[in-house]
CSV table of C-alpha atoms in Angstrom, one decimal:
chain,number,residue,atom,x,y,z
B,53,ASP,CA,3.6,-14.4,4.0
B,54,ALA,CA,6.9,-15.1,2.1
B,55,LYS,CA,9.4,-12.4,2.1
B,56,THR,CA,10.7,-10.7,-1.0
B,57,THR,CA,14.1,-9.3,-1.9
B,58,GLN,CA,14.5,-6.2,-4.2
B,59,PRO,CA,17.5,-4.1,-5.0
B,60,PRO,CA,17.3,-0.7,-3.1
B,61,SER,CA,17.6,1.4,-6.1
B,62,MET,CA,17.8,1.5,-9.9
B,63,ASP,CA,18.1,4.0,-12.6
B,64,CYS,CA,16.8,3.9,-16.0
B,65,ALA,CA,16.8,6.3,-19.0
B,66,GLU,CA,13.7,7.9,-20.1
B,67,GLY,CA,12.1,6.0,-23.1
B,68,ARG,CA,13.9,2.7,-22.3
B,69,ALA,CA,12.4,-0.3,-20.7
B,70,ALA,CA,12.7,-0.5,-16.9
B,71,ASN,CA,13.2,-4.1,-15.6
B,72,LEU,CA,12.6,-4.4,-11.9
B,73,PRO,CA,13.6,-7.8,-10.3
B,74,CYS,CA,12.3,-9.5,-7.3
B,75,ASN,CA,13.3,-12.6,-5.5
B,76,HIS,CA,10.7,-14.7,-3.6
B,77,SER,CA,12.4,-18.0,-3.2
B,78,THR,CA,10.2,-19.2,-0.4
B,79,ILE,CA,6.9,-18.4,-2.1
B,80,SER,CA,4.2,-21.0,-1.6
B,81,GLY,CA,1.9,-22.6,-4.3
B,82,ASN,CA,-1.1,-20.4,-3.4
B,83,GLU,CA,0.8,-17.1,-3.1
B,84,TYR,CA,0.4,-14.4,-5.8
B,85,VAL,CA,3.0,-11.9,-6.7
B,86,TYR,CA,1.7,-8.3,-6.4
B,87,TRP,CA,3.4,-5.1,-7.5
B,88,TYR,CA,2.6,-1.6,-6.3
B,89,ARG,CA,4.4,1.6,-6.6
B,90,GLN,CA,4.5,4.7,-4.5
B,91,ILE,CA,5.2,8.1,-5.9
B,92,HIS,CA,6.4,10.6,-3.4
B,93,SER,CA,3.8,11.6,-0.7
B,94,GLN,CA,1.1,9.7,-2.3
B,95,GLY,CA,-0.7,6.4,-1.5
B,96,PRO,CA,0.5,3.1,-3.2
B,97,GLN,CA,-0.8,2.4,-6.7
B,98,TYR,CA,-1.6,-1.1,-7.8
B,99,ILE,CA,0.2,-2.1,-10.9
B,100,ILE,CA,-0.2,-5.8,-11.6
B,101,HIS,CA,-0.3,-9.2,-10.1
B,102,GLY,CA,0.1,-12.9,-11.1
B,103,LEU,CA,0.4,-16.4,-9.9
B,104,LYS,CA,2.4,-18.3,-12.3
B,105,ASN,CA,1.7,-17.1,-15.9
B,106,ASN,CA,3.1,-14.0,-17.3
B,107,GLU,CA,0.7,-11.0,-17.1
B,108,THR,CA,0.4,-7.7,-19.1
B,109,ASN,CA,-1.8,-4.7,-18.6
B,110,GLU,CA,-1.8,-1.1,-19.7
B,111,MET,CA,0.8,-0.2,-17.2
B,112,ALA,CA,3.3,-3.0,-17.2
B,113,SER,CA,4.2,-6.7,-17.8
B,114,LEU,CA,5.0,-9.2,-15.2
B,115,ILE,CA,7.3,-12.2,-15.9
B,116,ILE,CA,7.3,-14.9,-13.4
B,117,THR,CA,10.0,-17.6,-13.7
B,118,GLU,CA,8.9,-21.2,-14.1
B,119,ASP,CA,10.0,-22.1,-10.6
B,120,ARG,CA,8.1,-19.0,-9.3
B,121,LYS,CA,11.2,-18.0,-7.2
B,122,SER,CA,11.6,-14.7,-8.8
B,123,SER,CA,9.8,-12.3,-11.0
B,124,THR,CA,10.4,-9.1,-13.0
B,125,LEU,CA,8.2,-6.1,-13.6
B,126,ILE,CA,8.8,-4.5,-16.9
B,127,LEU,CA,7.8,-0.9,-17.7
B,128,PRO,CA,8.2,-1.0,-21.5
B,129,HIS,CA,8.8,2.7,-22.1
B,130,ALA,CA,9.7,4.5,-18.9
B,131,THR,CA,8.7,8.1,-18.5
B,132,LEU,CA,9.8,10.6,-15.8
B,133,ARG,CA,6.4,10.0,-14.1
B,134,ASP,CA,7.4,6.4,-13.4
B,135,THR,CA,9.9,7.6,-10.9
B,136,ALA,CA,8.7,5.9,-7.7
B,137,VAL,CA,9.3,3.3,-5.1
B,138,TYR,CA,8.2,-0.1,-6.5
B,139,TYR,CA,7.1,-2.8,-4.0
B,140,CYS,CA,7.0,-6.5,-4.8
B,141,ILE,CA,4.8,-8.4,-2.4
B,142,VAL,CA,3.6,-12.0,-2.2
B,143,ARG,CA,0.3,-12.8,-0.7
B,144,ALA,CA,-1.8,-16.0,-0.4
B,145,GLN,CA,-5.2,-16.0,-2.1
B,146,GLY,CA,-7.8,-14.9,0.4
B,147,ALA,CA,-5.2,-13.5,2.8
B,148,GLN,CA,-6.0,-9.8,3.5
B,149,LYS,CA,-2.8,-8.5,4.7
B,150,LEU,CA,-0.2,-6.9,2.5
B,151,VAL,CA,3.3,-6.8,4.0
B,152,PHE,CA,5.4,-4.2,2.4
B,153,GLY,CA,9.3,-4.5,2.3
B,154,GLN,CA,11.6,-1.7,1.5
B,155,GLY,CA,11.0,-1.8,-2.3
B,156,THR,CA,13.1,-0.5,-5.1
B,157,ARG,CA,13.5,3.3,-5.7
B,158,LEU,CA,13.4,3.6,-9.4
B,159,THR,CA,14.7,6.9,-10.9
B,160,ILE,CA,13.9,7.6,-14.5
B,161,ASN,CA,16.6,10.1,-15.9
B,162,PRO,CA,15.9,12.4,-18.8
W,181,GLY,CA,-9.4,0.0,-10.1
W,182,ALA,CA,-11.4,1.1,-7.0
W,183,VAL,CA,-11.5,4.7,-5.9
W,184,VAL,CA,-10.6,5.5,-2.3
W,185,SER,CA,-10.6,9.0,-0.8
W,186,GLN,CA,-9.2,10.3,2.4
W,187,HIS,CA,-9.8,13.5,4.4
W,188,PRO,CA,-8.0,15.6,5.3
W,189,SER,CA,-5.0,15.4,3.0
W,190,TRP,CA,-2.8,17.0,5.6
W,191,VAL,CA,-3.4,18.2,9.2
W,192,ILE,CA,-1.3,20.0,11.8
W,193,CYS,CA,-2.3,19.9,15.4
W,194,LYS,CA,-1.0,20.6,18.8
W,195,SER,CA,0.3,18.0,21.1
W,196,GLY,CA,-2.4,16.5,23.2
W,197,THR,CA,-5.3,17.0,20.9
W,198,SER,CA,-7.2,14.3,18.9
W,199,VAL,CA,-7.3,14.2,15.1
W,200,LYS,CA,-9.8,12.2,13.0
W,201,ILE,CA,-9.0,10.9,9.6
W,202,GLU,CA,-11.7,9.7,7.1
W,203,CYS,CA,-11.3,7.0,4.5
W,204,ARG,CA,-14.1,6.5,2.0
W,205,SER,CA,-14.7,3.9,-0.6
W,206,LEU,CA,-16.2,5.9,-3.5
W,207,ASP,CA,-17.4,3.3,-5.9
W,208,PHE,CA,-18.2,0.1,-3.8
W,209,GLN,CA,-19.2,-1.0,-0.5
W,210,ALA,CA,-16.2,-2.2,1.6
W,211,THR,CA,-16.8,-4.4,4.6
W,212,THR,CA,-13.1,-4.3,5.3
W,213,MET,CA,-10.6,-1.4,5.2
W,214,PHE,CA,-7.1,-1.3,6.3
W,215,TRP,CA,-5.0,1.5,8.0
W,216,TYR,CA,-1.3,1.8,7.4
W,217,ARG,CA,1.3,4.2,8.8
W,218,GLN,CA,4.5,5.3,7.1
W,219,PHE,CA,7.3,7.2,8.7
W,220,PRO,CA,9.7,9.2,6.6
W,221,LYS,CA,12.0,7.1,4.5
W,222,GLN,CA,10.4,4.0,5.7
W,223,SER,CA,8.0,1.5,4.2
W,224,LEU,CA,4.3,1.1,5.0
W,225,MET,CA,3.4,-0.7,8.2
W,226,LEU,CA,-0.1,-2.1,8.8
W,227,MET,CA,-1.8,-0.7,11.9
W,228,ALA,CA,-5.2,-2.3,11.8
W,229,THR,CA,-7.9,-4.0,9.9
W,230,SER,CA,-11.2,-2.2,10.1
W,231,ASN,CA,-14.3,-4.4,9.8
W,232,GLU,CA,-17.8,-3.0,9.3
W,233,GLY,CA,-20.1,-4.0,12.2
W,234,SER,CA,-17.5,-5.4,14.4
W,235,LYS,CA,-14.3,-4.3,16.3
W,236,ALA,CA,-11.1,-3.5,14.4
W,237,THR,CA,-8.2,-5.9,14.6
W,238,TYR,CA,-4.9,-4.3,15.6
W,239,GLU,CA,-1.5,-5.4,14.7
W,240,GLN,CA,0.9,-6.2,17.4
W,241,GLY,CA,2.4,-3.1,19.1
W,242,VAL,CA,-0.3,-0.8,18.0
W,243,GLU,CA,-2.3,0.8,20.9
W,244,LYS,CA,-6.0,0.3,20.3
W,245,ASP,CA,-7.0,3.0,22.8
W,246,LYS,CA,-4.7,5.5,21.1
W,247,PHE,CA,-5.8,4.8,17.5
W,248,LEU,CA,-9.5,4.5,17.6
W,249,ILE,CA,-11.1,3.0,14.5
W,250,ASN,CA,-14.8,3.2,13.6
W,251,HIS,CA,-16.2,1.5,10.6
W,252,ALA,CA,-19.4,3.5,10.5
W,253,SER,CA,-20.8,2.4,7.2
W,254,LEU,CA,-20.0,0.2,4.3
W,255,THR,CA,-18.2,3.2,2.7
W,256,LEU,CA,-16.6,5.0,5.6
W,257,SER,CA,-13.8,4.1,8.1
W,258,THR,CA,-12.3,6.7,10.5
W,259,LEU,CA,-9.0,6.7,12.4
W,260,THR,CA,-8.8,8.9,15.4
W,261,VAL,CA,-5.4,9.5,16.8
W,262,THR,CA,-6.1,10.4,20.4
W,263,SER,CA,-3.9,12.7,22.6
W,264,ALA,CA,-1.5,13.1,19.6
W,265,HIS,CA,2.2,13.6,20.4
W,266,PRO,CA,5.0,14.6,18.0
W,267,GLU,CA,6.0,11.0,17.6
W,268,ASP,CA,2.6,10.3,16.0
W,269,SER,CA,3.5,12.5,13.1
W,270,SER,CA,3.4,10.2,10.1
W,271,PHE,CA,1.7,9.5,6.8
W,272,TYR,CA,-1.5,7.6,7.4
W,273,ILE,CA,-2.9,5.6,4.4
W,274,CYS,CA,-6.0,3.6,4.1
W,275,SER,CA,-7.0,0.8,1.6
W,276,THR,CA,-9.9,-1.3,0.7
W,277,VAL,CA,-10.3,-4.6,-1.1
W,278,SER,CA,-12.0,-4.4,-4.4
W,279,PRO,CA,-14.8,-6.8,-5.2
W,280,TRP,CA,-13.9,-6.9,-8.8
W,281,GLY,CA,-10.2,-7.4,-8.9
W,282,GLY,CA,-10.0,-10.5,-6.7
W,283,ASP,CA,-8.8,-9.4,-3.4
W,284,THR,CA,-6.6,-6.6,-4.7
W,285,GLN,CA,-6.1,-3.7,-2.3
W,286,TYR,CA,-6.6,-0.2,-3.5
W,287,PHE,CA,-5.1,2.7,-1.5
W,288,GLY,CA,-6.2,6.2,-0.6
W,289,PRO,CA,-4.0,9.2,-1.3
W,290,GLY,CA,-2.9,9.4,2.4
W,291,THR,CA,-3.1,11.9,5.1
W,292,ARG,CA,0.0,13.7,6.4
W,293,LEU,CA,-0.2,14.4,10.1
W,294,THR,CA,2.1,16.7,11.9
W,295,VAL,CA,1.9,17.1,15.7
W,296,LEU,CA,3.6,20.2,17.1
């Protein structure tokens, strides 16, 4: 699986949009970008995934650059409950393994 | 998304004893489940892939005789930590692959194991 690079930590004010970047410059054509988050002492929670088009669901938006070498997860109106470690993972279609990096520790401040 | 449960949520045991952790897929049948381990302030590491009806596949460096995996049914996988030692203290998390969301993995809430 391609590796990803994320900033180790970020801060965001409550109510503002949180934009979490991820670099995946070695991504292959059949690899999807997945985002999970892990709130302290809980299992990871699936957020969103995409291949090349931008995606949006009730939790977040995923913006993937045209060359697919990077992406941004957007939490439109961050709340205190969004404080968590966010993991960006690339995985080929049909591949079963998820390889977790160190993620970004996002802290939402009141 | 898929609902995955784990039991117990936390367990404390004495060194040398064995501990069994259950992972259940509550709303669909899962032929494949995954077991991860997470040490404090570290990321998740895949330990093994549990396959219903066949032997589990272990990642490199994971002792299969120490971490016994049994995929007893299409909704239940168990991880038994045998002869546990303090260095086995960790957060153990399972996941399943949803049949509805492509091959998206959904995770259980985790089990905190503390070996005294």
